[in-house]
PDB file of C-alpha atoms in Angstrom:
ATOM      1  CA  ARG A   1       0.000   0.000   0.000  1.00  0.00           C
ATOM      2  CA  GLY A   2       1.066   3.554  -0.568  1.00  0.00           C
ATOM      3  CA  ARG A   3       0.324   6.838  -2.236  1.00  0.00           C
ATOM      4  CA  SER A   4      -0.696   6.891  -5.858  1.00  0.00           C
ATOM      5  CA  GLY A   5       1.834   8.353  -8.280  1.00  0.00           C
ATOM      6  CA  ASP A   6      -0.835  10.964  -9.128  1.00  0.00           C
ATOM      7  CA  ASP A   7      -1.248  12.121  -5.507  1.00  0.00           C
ATOM      8  CA  ARG A   8      -0.406  15.781  -4.858  1.00  0.00           C
ATOM      9  CA  LYS A   9      -0.700  17.251  -1.365  1.00  0.00           C
ATOM     10  CA  HIS A  10      -1.268  20.808  -2.597  1.00  0.00           C
ATOM     11  CA  ILE A  11      -2.684  22.309  -5.773  1.00  0.00           C
ATOM     12  CA  LEU A  12      -3.280  26.052  -6.076  1.00  0.00           C
ATOM     13  CA  THR A  13      -4.423  27.979  -9.125  1.00  0.00           C
ATOM     14  CA  LEU A  14      -5.110  31.724  -9.140  1.00  0.00           C
ATOM     15  CA  SER A  15      -6.295  33.571 -12.213  1.00  0.00           C
ATOM     16  CA  THR A  16      -7.189  37.139 -13.035  1.00  0.00           C
ATOM     17  CA  ILE A  17      -8.233  39.233 -16.002  1.00  0.00           C
ATOM     18  CA  TYR A  18      -7.968  43.018 -16.078  1.00  0.00           C
ATOM     19  CA  ASP A  19      -9.219  45.569 -18.582  1.00  0.00           C
ATOM     20  CA  LEU A  20      -6.541  48.251 -18.884  1.00  0.00           C
ATOM     21  CA  PRO A  21      -8.188  51.648 -18.204  1.00  0.00           C
ATOM     22  CA  PHE A  22      -7.102  53.386 -21.433  1.00  0.00           C
ATOM     23  CA  GLY A  23      -9.254  54.297 -24.441  1.00  0.00           C
ATOM     24  CA  LYS A  24     -12.843  54.967 -25.423  1.00  0.00           C
ATOM     25  CA  GLY A  25     -15.279  54.152 -22.632  1.00  0.00           C
ATOM     26  CA  ARG A  26     -12.480  53.661 -20.093  1.00  0.00           C
ATOM     27  CA  LYS A  27     -11.232  55.764 -17.177  1.00  0.00           C
ATOM     28  CA  PHE A  28      -8.356  57.411 -19.091  1.00  0.00           C
ATOM     29  CA  GLY A  29      -8.466  58.701 -22.652  1.00  0.00           C
ATOM     30  CA  THR A  30     -12.215  58.578 -23.202  1.00  0.00           C
ATOM     31  CA  GLY A  31     -12.078  61.433 -25.692  1.00  0.00           C
ATOM     32  CA  ILE A  32      -8.940  60.405 -27.616  1.00  0.00           C
ATOM     33  CA  HIS A  33      -8.822  60.344 -31.408  1.00  0.00           C
ATOM     34  CA  PRO A  34     -10.222  57.089 -32.920  1.00  0.00           C
ATOM     35  CA  VAL A  35      -6.891  56.232 -34.593  1.00  0.00           C
ATOM     36  CA  LEU A  36      -5.011  56.601 -31.296  1.00  0.00           C
ATOM     37  CA  ASN A  37      -7.770  54.660 -29.541  1.00  0.00           C
ATOM     38  CA  ALA A  38      -7.283  51.794 -32.017  1.00  0.00           C
ATOM     39  CA  VAL A  39      -3.643  51.569 -30.902  1.00  0.00           C
ATOM     40  CA  VAL A  40      -3.729  52.202 -27.128  1.00  0.00           C
ATOM     41  CA  GLY A  41      -7.353  51.601 -26.141  1.00  0.00           C
ATOM     42  CA  GLY A  42      -9.191  48.413 -25.297  1.00  0.00           C
ATOM     43  CA  TRP A  43      -6.311  46.237 -24.095  1.00  0.00           C
ATOM     44  CA  GLU A  44      -6.877  43.417 -21.599  1.00  0.00           C
ATOM     45  CA  MET A  45      -4.350  41.358 -19.691  1.00  0.00           C
ATOM     46  CA  ASN A  46      -4.622  38.139 -17.768  1.00  0.00           C
ATOM     47  CA  GLY A  47      -2.493  36.047 -15.496  1.00  0.00           C
ATOM     48  CA  ILE A  48      -2.638  32.492 -14.207  1.00  0.00           C
ATOM     49  CA  TYR A  49      -0.432  31.319 -11.335  1.00  0.00           C
ATOM     50  CA  GLY A  50      -0.229  27.629 -10.597  1.00  0.00           C
ATOM     51  CA  PHE A  51       1.505  25.646  -7.868  1.00  0.00           C
ATOM     52  CA  ILE A  52       1.468  21.859  -7.645  1.00  0.00           C
ATOM     53  CA  SER A  53       3.400  20.048  -4.946  1.00  0.00           C
ATOM     54  CA  GLY A  54       5.802  17.301  -5.952  1.00  0.00           C
ATOM     55  CA  SER A  55       4.821  13.773  -6.887  1.00  0.00           C
ATOM     56  CA  PRO A  56       5.437  10.848  -4.538  1.00  0.00           C
ATOM     57  CA  LEU A  57       8.772   9.087  -4.955  1.00  0.00           C
ATOM     58  CA  SER A  58       9.259   5.343  -4.535  1.00  0.00           C
ATOM     59  CA  PHE A  59      12.688   3.720  -4.381  1.00  0.00           C
ATOM     60  CA  SER A  60      13.765   0.519  -6.105  1.00  0.00           C
ATOM     61  CA  ALA A  61      16.815  -1.732  -6.053  1.00  0.00           C
ATOM     62  CA  LEU A  62      18.825  -2.827  -9.087  1.00  0.00           C
ATOM     63  CA  GLY A  63      18.507  -6.302 -10.523  1.00  0.00           C
ATOM     64  CA  ALA A  64      15.939  -8.916  -9.608  1.00  0.00           C
ATOM     65  CA  PRO A  65      16.654  -9.997  -5.995  1.00  0.00           C
ATOM     66  CA  LEU A  66      13.265 -11.724  -5.701  1.00  0.00           C
ATOM     67  CA  GLY A  67      14.310 -14.312  -8.291  1.00  0.00           C
ATOM     68  CA  ASN A  68      11.217 -13.631 -10.397  1.00  0.00           C
ATOM     69  CA  GLY A  69      12.808 -11.386 -13.021  1.00  0.00           C
ATOM     70  CA  TYR A  70      11.446  -8.199 -11.471  1.00  0.00           C
ATOM     71  CA  GLY A  71      13.077  -5.564  -9.296  1.00  0.00           C
ATOM     72  CA  THR A  72      11.927  -4.796  -5.800  1.00  0.00           C
ATOM     73  CA  ARG A  73      11.685  -1.853  -3.473  1.00  0.00           C
ATOM     74  CA  ALA A  74      14.850  -0.822  -1.673  1.00  0.00           C
ATOM     75  CA  ASN A  75      15.436  -1.183   2.067  1.00  0.00           C
ATOM     76  CA  LEU A  76      15.207   2.024   4.075  1.00  0.00           C
ATOM     77  CA  VAL A  77      18.244   2.047   6.406  1.00  0.00           C
ATOM     78  CA  GLY A  78      18.420   5.744   7.409  1.00  0.00           C
ATOM     79  CA  ASN A  79      16.816   9.143   7.031  1.00  0.00           C
ATOM     80  CA  PRO A  80      16.684  10.105   3.322  1.00  0.00           C
ATOM     81  CA  GLY A  81      15.836  13.761   4.034  1.00  0.00           C
ATOM     82  CA  ILE A  82      18.482  16.437   3.536  1.00  0.00           C
ATOM     83  CA  SER A  83      18.331  20.111   4.505  1.00  0.00           C
ATOM     84  CA  ASN A  84      19.349  21.741   1.198  1.00  0.00           C
ATOM     85  CA  LYS A  85      17.634  19.885  -1.619  1.00  0.00           C
ATOM     86  CA  SER A  86      18.889  20.739  -5.094  1.00  0.00           C
ATOM     87  CA  ALA A  87      19.166  19.232  -8.565  1.00  0.00           C
ATOM     88  CA  ALA A  88      22.588  17.899  -7.558  1.00  0.00           C
ATOM     89  CA  LEU A  89      21.147  15.939  -4.598  1.00  0.00           C
ATOM     90  CA  TRP A  90      17.432  15.693  -3.732  1.00  0.00           C
ATOM     91  CA  PHE A  91      17.755  13.007  -1.029  1.00  0.00           C
ATOM     92  CA  ASP A  92      20.470  11.006   0.731  1.00  0.00           C
ATOM     93  CA  PRO A  93      21.129   7.855  -1.368  1.00  0.00           C
ATOM     94  CA  ASN A  94      22.994   6.308   1.579  1.00  0.00           C
ATOM     95  CA  ALA A  95      19.664   6.002   3.412  1.00  0.00           C
ATOM     96  CA  PHE A  96      18.754   3.106   1.099  1.00  0.00           C
ATOM     97  CA  ALA A  97      20.248  -0.322   0.460  1.00  0.00           C
ATOM     98  CA  ALA A  98      19.444  -3.300  -1.725  1.00  0.00           C
ATOM     99  CA  PRO A  99      17.527  -6.007   0.139  1.00  0.00           C
ATOM    100  CA  PRO A 100      18.976  -9.529   0.492  1.00  0.00           C
ATOM    101  CA  ALA A 101      18.124 -12.136  -2.127  1.00  0.00           C
ATOM    102  CA  ARG A 102      14.472 -13.266  -2.218  1.00  0.00           C
ATOM    103  CA  VAL A 103      13.380 -10.572   0.256  1.00  0.00           C
ATOM    104  CA  PHE A 104      11.034  -7.684  -0.401  1.00  0.00           C
ATOM    105  CA  GLY A 105      12.451  -4.236   0.406  1.00  0.00           C
ATOM    106  CA  ASN A 106      10.904  -2.310   3.308  1.00  0.00           C
ATOM    107  CA  ALA A 107      10.837   1.209   1.797  1.00  0.00           C
ATOM    108  CA  GLY A 108       7.225   2.238   1.413  1.00  0.00           C
ATOM    109  CA  ILE A 109       5.612   3.500  -1.754  1.00  0.00           C
ATOM    110  CA  GLY A 110       5.644   7.293  -2.129  1.00  0.00           C
ATOM    111  CA  ILE A 111       7.602   8.017   1.067  1.00  0.00           C
ATOM    112  CA  MET A 112       9.085  11.318  -0.211  1.00  0.00           C
ATOM    113  CA  ASP A 113       7.979  14.069  -2.564  1.00  0.00           C
ATOM    114  CA  GLY A 114       9.744  15.255  -5.679  1.00  0.00           C
ATOM    115  CA  PRO A 115      10.050  18.923  -6.629  1.00  0.00           C
ATOM    116  CA  GLY A 116       6.912  21.019  -6.996  1.00  0.00           C
ATOM    117  CA  VAL A 117       5.917  23.134  -9.985  1.00  0.00           C
ATOM    118  CA  HIS A 118       5.476  26.927  -9.979  1.00  0.00           C
ATOM    119  CA  SER A 119       4.195  28.610 -13.113  1.00  0.00           C
ATOM    120  CA  LEU A 120       3.024  32.136 -13.950  1.00  0.00           C
ATOM    121  CA  ASP A 121       1.379  32.570 -17.337  1.00  0.00           C
ATOM    122  CA  PHE A 122       0.603  36.023 -18.747  1.00  0.00           C
ATOM    123  CA  GLY A 123      -1.432  37.280 -21.681  1.00  0.00           C
ATOM    124  CA  LEU A 124      -2.183  40.583 -23.403  1.00  0.00           C
ATOM    125  CA  PHE A 125      -5.230  40.886 -25.687  1.00  0.00           C
ATOM    126  CA  LYS A 126      -6.812  43.526 -27.915  1.00  0.00           C
ATOM    127  CA  ASN A 127     -10.082  43.326 -29.819  1.00  0.00           C
ATOM    128  CA  PHE A 128     -10.425  45.196 -33.118  1.00  0.00           C
ATOM    129  CA  ASN A 129     -14.150  45.555 -33.820  1.00  0.00           C
ATOM    130  CA  ILE A 130     -15.357  45.081 -37.387  1.00  0.00           C
ATOM    131  CA  THR A 131     -19.068  45.197 -36.494  1.00  0.00           C
ATOM    132  CA  GLU A 132     -20.832  45.050 -33.139  1.00  0.00           C
ATOM    133  CA  THR A 133     -20.716  41.248 -33.111  1.00  0.00           C
ATOM    134  CA  LYS A 134     -17.598  40.522 -35.183  1.00  0.00           C
ATOM    135  CA  TYR A 135     -14.034  41.344 -34.248  1.00  0.00           C
ATOM    136  CA  VAL A 136     -10.428  40.300 -34.691  1.00  0.00           C
ATOM    137  CA  GLN A 137      -8.539  39.559 -31.483  1.00  0.00           C
ATOM    138  CA  TYR A 138      -4.771  39.975 -31.217  1.00  0.00           C
ATOM    139  CA  ARG A 139      -3.231  37.784 -28.495  1.00  0.00           C
ATOM    140  CA  TRP A 140       0.282  37.760 -27.026  1.00  0.00           C
ATOM    141  CA  GLU A 141       0.803  35.022 -24.445  1.00  0.00           C
ATOM    142  CA  MET A 142       3.715  33.917 -22.273  1.00  0.00           C
ATOM    143  CA  PHE A 143       3.826  30.561 -20.526  1.00  0.00           C
ATOM    144  CA  ASN A 144       6.159  30.275 -17.513  1.00  0.00           C
ATOM    145  CA  SER A 145       6.666  34.027 -17.911  1.00  0.00           C
ATOM    146  CA  THR A 146       9.139  34.245 -15.007  1.00  0.00           C
ATOM    147  CA  ASN A 147      11.227  31.489 -16.622  1.00  0.00           C
ATOM    148  CA  HIS A 148      11.219  29.569 -13.316  1.00  0.00           C
ATOM    149  CA  VAL A 149      13.139  26.279 -13.422  1.00  0.00           C
ATOM    150  CA  ASN A 150      10.689  23.493 -12.562  1.00  0.00           C
ATOM    151  CA  LEU A 151      12.845  20.478 -11.772  1.00  0.00           C
ATOM    152  CA  GLY A 152      11.891  16.947 -12.795  1.00  0.00           C
ATOM    153  CA  ASN A 153      11.995  13.988 -10.419  1.00  0.00           C
ATOM    154  CA  PRO A 154      15.318  12.587  -9.189  1.00  0.00           C
ATOM    155  CA  GLY A 155      16.635   9.138 -10.014  1.00  0.00           C
ATOM    156  CA  THR A 156      15.210   6.694  -7.463  1.00  0.00           C
ATOM    157  CA  THR A 157      16.924   3.436  -8.423  1.00  0.00           C
ATOM    158  CA  ILE A 158      19.437   2.675  -5.680  1.00  0.00           C
ATOM    159  CA  GLY A 159      23.022   1.883  -6.661  1.00  0.00           C
ATOM    160  CA  LEU A 160      23.291   4.028  -9.791  1.00  0.00           C
ATOM    161  CA  SER A 161      25.503   7.089 -10.185  1.00  0.00           C
ATOM    162  CA  SER A 162      22.328   9.101 -10.923  1.00  0.00           C
ATOM    163  CA  THR A 163      20.563   8.135  -7.678  1.00  0.00           C
ATOM    164  CA  GLY A 164      19.288  11.328  -6.049  1.00  0.00           C
ATOM    165  CA  LEU A 165      20.224  13.509  -9.045  1.00  0.00           C
ATOM    166  CA  ILE A 166      17.726  15.509 -11.074  1.00  0.00           C
ATOM    167  CA  THR A 167      18.632  15.534 -14.741  1.00  0.00           C
ATOM    168  CA  SER A 168      15.470  17.022 -16.254  1.00  0.00           C
ATOM    169  CA  ALA A 169      13.291  20.099 -15.948  1.00  0.00           C
ATOM    170  CA  GLY A 170      10.023  21.468 -17.256  1.00  0.00           C
ATOM    171  CA  GLY A 171       9.789  23.830 -20.196  1.00  0.00           C
ATOM    172  CA  ALA A 172      11.409  27.253 -20.253  1.00  0.00           C
ATOM    173  CA  ARG A 173       9.485  30.432 -21.025  1.00  0.00           C
ATOM    174  CA  GLN A 174       7.466  30.180 -24.220  1.00  0.00           C
ATOM    175  CA  MET A 175       5.763  33.036 -26.047  1.00  0.00           C
ATOM    176  CA  GLN A 176       3.220  33.029 -28.806  1.00  0.00           C
ATOM    177  CA  MET A 177       1.213  35.560 -30.749  1.00  0.00           C
ATOM    178  CA  GLY A 178      -1.992  34.978 -32.626  1.00  0.00           C
ATOM    179  CA  LEU A 179      -4.948  36.511 -34.397  1.00  0.00           C
ATOM    180  CA  LYS A 180      -8.440  35.194 -33.918  1.00  0.00           C
ATOM    181  CA  PHE A 181     -11.549  36.187 -35.894  1.00  0.00           C
ATOM    182  CA  VAL A 182     -14.690  36.002 -33.758  1.00  0.00           C
ATOM    183  CA  PHE A 183     -18.003  35.991 -35.641  1.00  0.00           C
TER     184      PHE A 183
END
């Protein structure tokens, strides 16, 4: 028994949308020239912040000590927690050992958490009206706008040189622009 690989202790999502107060019908620039209004008026921006805590980590031993062709869980022989987790070392690999032949390991399933994910997405939008019900929307969007490094999970197979190391990360900042015709 243990935690599902999909279990997350914390999930937080905050979102907002804001009409910038410039242009016709807004707080500032209500009486500006229509050409200037087409450039600076009517912009909207949005933001979405997301945090997801890390996924549960389970630890396995190399080889097939059970004699059935499959690996097994490692033995927990110490405290795997460390005070300064980083990509170079997420847990103490010396806290685990391979179990003896034909013995199941005693390390539970999902006993530690991997790194969490922080993401701030941002968008800027402008509608260009053609008629009252039809318009073209310009969109500029940034995903992971702060370019925060979201680390992947560490290696959890005991006895490898990569045990405890994180060698992957989520995507870097991405931007896109688009036009959308709404009718």
